[in-house]
Amino acid sequence: QVQLVESGGGLVQAGGSLRLSCAASGRTFSSYSMGWFRQTPGKEREFVARISWSSGSTDYADSVKGRFTISRENANNPVILQMNSLKPDDTAVYFCAAAAPRKAYGLRSAATYDYWGRGTQVTVSS
């Protein structure tokens, strides 16, 4: 079984920081593109950030650019998301996701990703 498990969520005051990590089991994700998405009740899953397996290039949603940083760890811990200067609007369930190496386009779309974690709650208070 291939699994992704997020951790690091919690409650933080506005302006604070959290570090989300994603642990993998069942296989290596070293050749995969990795992404983070978030979702609030009644809304579609929203792209946050992604990192390319081939070039290491990164991509961020406008709403988090300059505040969040995505980076690769290793095959067992594929990706982290460092979140700084958090705002109440960042409150959501955050999901880690992996896209197979053959996929090079559409990486801002949740439908492109092959594996997903179950999510970790991030709550930012005013």
mmCIF file with all atom_site columns, N, CA, C and O in Angstrom, residues 74-96:
data_model
loop_
_atom_site.group_PDB
_atom_site.id
_atom_site.type_symbol
_atom_site.label_atom_id
_atom_site.label_alt_id
_atom_site.label_comp_id
_atom_site.label_asym_id
_atom_site.label_entity_id
_atom_site.label_seq_id
_atom_site.pdbx_PDB_ins_code
_atom_site.Cartn_x
_atom_site.Cartn_y
_atom_site.Cartn_z
_atom_site.occupancy
_atom_site.B_iso_or_equiv
_atom_site.pdbx_formal_charge
_atom_site.auth_seq_id
_atom_site.auth_comp_id
_atom_site.auth_asym_id
_atom_site.auth_atom_id
_atom_site.pdbx_PDB_model_num
ATOM 1  N N  . ASN A 1 74 ? 13.318 13.801 1.371  1.00 0.00 ? 74 ASN A N  1
ATOM 2  C CA . ASN A 1 74 ? 13.882 12.564 0.849  1.00 0.00 ? 74 ASN A CA 1
ATOM 3  C C  . ASN A 1 74 ? 12.737 11.670 0.406  1.00 0.00 ? 74 ASN A C  1
ATOM 4  O O  . ASN A 1 74 ? 11.571 12.059 0.448  1.00 0.00 ? 74 ASN A O  1
ATOM 5  N N  . ALA A 1 75 ? 13.065 10.449 -0.020 1.00 0.00 ? 75 ALA A N  1
ATOM 6  C CA . ALA A 1 75 ? 12.053 9.556  -0.574 1.00 0.00 ? 75 ALA A CA 1
ATOM 7  C C  . ALA A 1 75 ? 10.976 9.185  0.437  1.00 0.00 ? 75 ALA A C  1
ATOM 8  O O  . ALA A 1 75 ? 9.814  8.987  0.062  1.00 0.00 ? 75 ALA A O  1
ATOM 9  N N  . ASN A 1 76 ? 11.343 9.086  1.702  1.00 0.00 ? 76 ASN A N  1
ATOM 10 C CA . ASN A 1 76 ? 10.387 8.711  2.736  1.00 0.00 ? 76 ASN A CA 1
ATOM 11 C C  . ASN A 1 76 ? 9.633  9.907  3.309  1.00 0.00 ? 76 ASN A C  1
ATOM 12 O O  . ASN A 1 76 ? 8.559  9.729  3.897  1.00 0.00 ? 76 ASN A O  1
ATOM 13 N N  . ASN A 1 77 ? 10.205 11.075 3.170  1.00 0.00 ? 77 ASN A N  1
ATOM 14 C CA . ASN A 1 77 ? 9.573  12.319 3.600  1.00 0.00 ? 77 ASN A CA 1
ATOM 15 C C  . ASN A 1 77 ? 9.638  13.286 2.419  1.00 0.00 ? 77 ASN A C  1
ATOM 16 O O  . ASN A 1 77 ? 10.508 14.157 2.363  1.00 0.00 ? 77 ASN A O  1
ATOM 17 N N  . PRO A 1 78 ? 8.720  13.131 1.471  1.00 0.00 ? 78 PRO A N  1
ATOM 18 C CA . PRO A 1 78 ? 8.911  13.747 0.144  1.00 0.00 ? 78 PRO A CA 1
ATOM 19 C C  . PRO A 1 78 ? 8.881  15.264 0.088  1.00 0.00 ? 78 PRO A C  1
ATOM 20 O O  . PRO A 1 78 ? 9.547  15.848 -0.767 1.00 0.00 ? 78 PRO A O  1
ATOM 21 N N  . VAL A 1 79 ? 8.119  15.911 0.956  1.00 0.00 ? 79 VAL A N  1
ATOM 22 C CA . VAL A 1 79 ? 7.911  17.339 0.790  1.00 0.00 ? 79 VAL A CA 1
ATOM 23 C C  . VAL A 1 79 ? 7.532  17.986 2.116  1.00 0.00 ? 79 VAL A C  1
ATOM 24 O O  . VAL A 1 79 ? 6.890  17.361 2.970  1.00 0.00 ? 79 VAL A O  1
ATOM 25 N N  . ILE A 1 80 ? 7.953  19.236 2.284  1.00 0.00 ? 80 ILE A N  1
ATOM 26 C CA . ILE A 1 80 ? 7.537  20.034 3.425  1.00 0.00 ? 80 ILE A CA 1
ATOM 27 C C  . ILE A 1 80 ? 6.946  21.348 2.926  1.00 0.00 ? 80 ILE A C  1
ATOM 28 O O  . ILE A 1 80 ? 7.202  21.779 1.808  1.00 0.00 ? 80 ILE A O  1
ATOM 29 N N  . LEU A 1 81 ? 6.151  21.957 3.762  1.00 0.00 ? 81 LEU A N  1
ATOM 30 C CA . LEU A 1 81 ? 5.607  23.278 3.481  1.00 0.00 ? 81 LEU A CA 1
ATOM 31 C C  . LEU A 1 81 ? 5.833  24.149 4.706  1.00 0.00 ? 81 LEU A C  1
ATOM 32 O O  . LEU A 1 81 ? 5.207  23.928 5.743  1.00 0.00 ? 81 LEU A O  1
ATOM 33 N N  . GLN A 1 82 ? 6.738  25.100 4.577  1.00 0.00 ? 82 GLN A N  1
ATOM 34 C CA . GLN A 1 82 ? 6.989  26.069 5.631  1.00 0.00 ? 82 GLN A CA 1
ATOM 35 C C  . GLN A 1 82 ? 6.058  27.250 5.428  1.00 0.00 ? 82 GLN A C  1
ATOM 36 O O  . GLN A 1 82 ? 6.102  27.905 4.388  1.00 0.00 ? 82 GLN A O  1
ATOM 37 N N  . MET A 1 83 ? 5.224  27.533 6.414  1.00 0.00 ? 83 MET A N  1
ATOM 38 C CA . MET A 1 83 ? 4.221  28.574 6.318  1.00 0.00 ? 83 MET A CA 1
ATOM 39 C C  . MET A 1 83 ? 4.542  29.663 7.328  1.00 0.00 ? 83 MET A C  1
ATOM 40 O O  . MET A 1 83 ? 4.538  29.418 8.535  1.00 0.00 ? 83 MET A O  1
ATOM 41 N N  . ASN A 1 84 ? 4.818  30.855 6.837  1.00 0.00 ? 84 ASN A N  1
ATOM 42 C CA . ASN A 1 84 ? 5.122  32.007 7.671  1.00 0.00 ? 84 ASN A CA 1
ATOM 43 C C  . ASN A 1 84 ? 4.076  33.095 7.464  1.00 0.00 ? 84 ASN A C  1
ATOM 44 O O  . ASN A 1 84 ? 3.335  33.088 6.484  1.00 0.00 ? 84 ASN A O  1
ATOM 45 N N  . SER A 1 85 ? 4.041  34.038 8.383  1.00 0.00 ? 85 SER A N  1
ATOM 46 C CA . SER A 1 85 ? 3.110  35.167 8.302  1.00 0.00 ? 85 SER A CA 1
ATOM 47 C C  . SER A 1 85 ? 1.690  34.698 8.039  1.00 0.00 ? 85 SER A C  1
ATOM 48 O O  . SER A 1 85 ? 0.985  35.216 7.168  1.00 0.00 ? 85 SER A O  1
ATOM 49 N N  . LEU A 1 86 ? 1.255  33.726 8.805  1.00 0.00 ? 86 LEU A N  1
ATOM 50 C CA . LEU A 1 86 ? -0.048 33.114 8.575  1.00 0.00 ? 86 LEU A CA 1
ATOM 51 C C  . LEU A 1 86 ? -1.187 34.088 8.837  1.00 0.00 ? 86 LEU A C  1
ATOM 52 O O  . LEU A 1 86 ? -1.114 34.928 9.735  1.00 0.00 ? 86 LEU A O  1
ATOM 53 N N  . LYS A 1 87 ? -2.233 33.947 8.032  1.00 0.00 ? 87 LYS A N  1
ATOM 54 C CA . LYS A 1 87 ? -3.425 34.774 8.116  1.00 0.00 ? 87 LYS A CA 1
ATOM 55 C C  . LYS A 1 87 ? -4.635 33.902 8.421  1.00 0.00 ? 87 LYS A C  1
ATOM 56 O O  . LYS A 1 87 ? -4.633 32.712 8.117  1.00 0.00 ? 87 LYS A O  1
ATOM 57 N N  . PRO A 1 88 ? -5.696 34.477 8.996  1.00 0.00 ? 88 PRO A N  1
ATOM 58 C CA . PRO A 1 88 ? -6.913 33.685 9.212  1.00 0.00 ? 88 PRO A CA 1
ATOM 59 C C  . PRO A 1 88 ? -7.450 33.034 7.940  1.00 0.00 ? 88 PRO A C  1
ATOM 60 O O  . PRO A 1 88 ? -8.016 31.942 8.011  1.00 0.00 ? 88 PRO A O  1
ATOM 61 N N  . ASP A 1 89 ? -7.262 33.666 6.783  1.00 0.00 ? 89 ASP A N  1
ATOM 62 C CA . ASP A 1 89 ? -7.720 33.088 5.521  1.00 0.00 ? 89 ASP A CA 1
ATOM 63 C C  . ASP A 1 89 ? -6.960 31.835 5.127  1.00 0.00 ? 89 ASP A C  1
ATOM 64 O O  . ASP A 1 89 ? -7.377 31.115 4.217  1.00 0.00 ? 89 ASP A O  1
ATOM 65 N N  . ASP A 1 90 ? -5.842 31.555 5.783  1.00 0.00 ? 90 ASP A N  1
ATOM 66 C CA . ASP A 1 90 ? -5.098 30.328 5.530  1.00 0.00 ? 90 ASP A CA 1
ATOM 67 C C  . ASP A 1 90 ? -5.714 29.118 6.228  1.00 0.00 ? 90 ASP A C  1
ATOM 68 O O  . ASP A 1 90 ? -5.275 27.989 6.004  1.00 0.00 ? 90 ASP A O  1
ATOM 69 N N  . THR A 1 91 ? -6.693 29.340 7.079  1.00 0.00 ? 91 THR A N  1
ATOM 70 C CA . THR A 1 91 ? -7.341 28.248 7.793  1.00 0.00 ? 91 THR A CA 1
ATOM 71 C C  . THR A 1 91 ? -7.983 27.276 6.812  1.00 0.00 ? 91 THR A C  1
ATOM 72 O O  . THR A 1 91 ? -8.795 27.667 5.972  1.00 0.00 ? 91 THR A O  1
ATOM 73 N N  . ALA A 1 92 ? -7.605 26.003 6.903  1.00 0.00 ? 92 ALA A N  1
ATOM 74 C CA . ALA A 1 92 ? -8.098 24.975 5.989  1.00 0.00 ? 92 ALA A CA 1
ATOM 75 C C  . ALA A 1 92 ? -7.518 23.635 6.399  1.00 0.00 ? 92 ALA A C  1
ATOM 76 O O  . ALA A 1 92 ? -6.632 23.554 7.252  1.00 0.00 ? 92 ALA A O  1
ATOM 77 N N  . VAL A 1 93 ? -8.018 22.578 5.765  1.00 0.00 ? 93 VAL A N  1
ATOM 78 C CA . VAL A 1 93 ? -7.361 21.285 5.826  1.00 0.00 ? 93 VAL A CA 1
ATOM 79 C C  . VAL A 1 93 ? -6.352 21.238 4.688  1.00 0.00 ? 93 VAL A C  1
ATOM 80 O O  . VAL A 1 93 ? -6.699 21.489 3.529  1.00 0.00 ? 93 VAL A O  1
ATOM 81 N N  . TYR A 1 94 ? -5.117 20.922 5.006  1.00 0.00 ? 94 TYR A N  1
ATOM 82 C CA . TYR A 1 94 ? -4.044 20.900 4.026  1.00 0.00 ? 94 TYR A CA 1
ATOM 83 C C  . TYR A 1 94 ? -3.712 19.466 3.648  1.00 0.00 ? 94 TYR A C  1
ATOM 84 O O  . TYR A 1 94 ? -3.558 18.598 4.514  1.00 0.00 ? 94 TYR A O  1
ATOM 85 N N  . PHE A 1 95 ? -3.586 19.222 2.341  1.00 0.00 ? 95 PHE A N  1
ATOM 86 C CA . PHE A 1 95 ? -3.345 17.899 1.795  1.00 0.00 ? 95 PHE A CA 1
ATOM 87 C C  . PHE A 1 95 ? -2.024 17.847 1.041  1.00 0.00 ? 95 PHE A C  1
ATOM 88 O O  . PHE A 1 95 ? -1.723 18.736 0.243  1.00 0.00 ? 95 PHE A O  1
ATOM 89 N N  . CYS A 1 96 ? -1.275 16.794 1.266  1.00 0.00 ? 96 CYS A N  1
ATOM 90 C CA . CYS A 1 96 ? -0.096 16.476 0.479  1.00 0.00 ? 96 CYS A CA 1
ATOM 91 C C  . CYS A 1 96 ? -0.501 15.568 -0.681 1.00 0.00 ? 96 CYS A C  1
ATOM 92 O O  . CYS A 1 96 ? -1.362 14.695 -0.516 1.00 0.00 ? 96 CYS A O  1
#
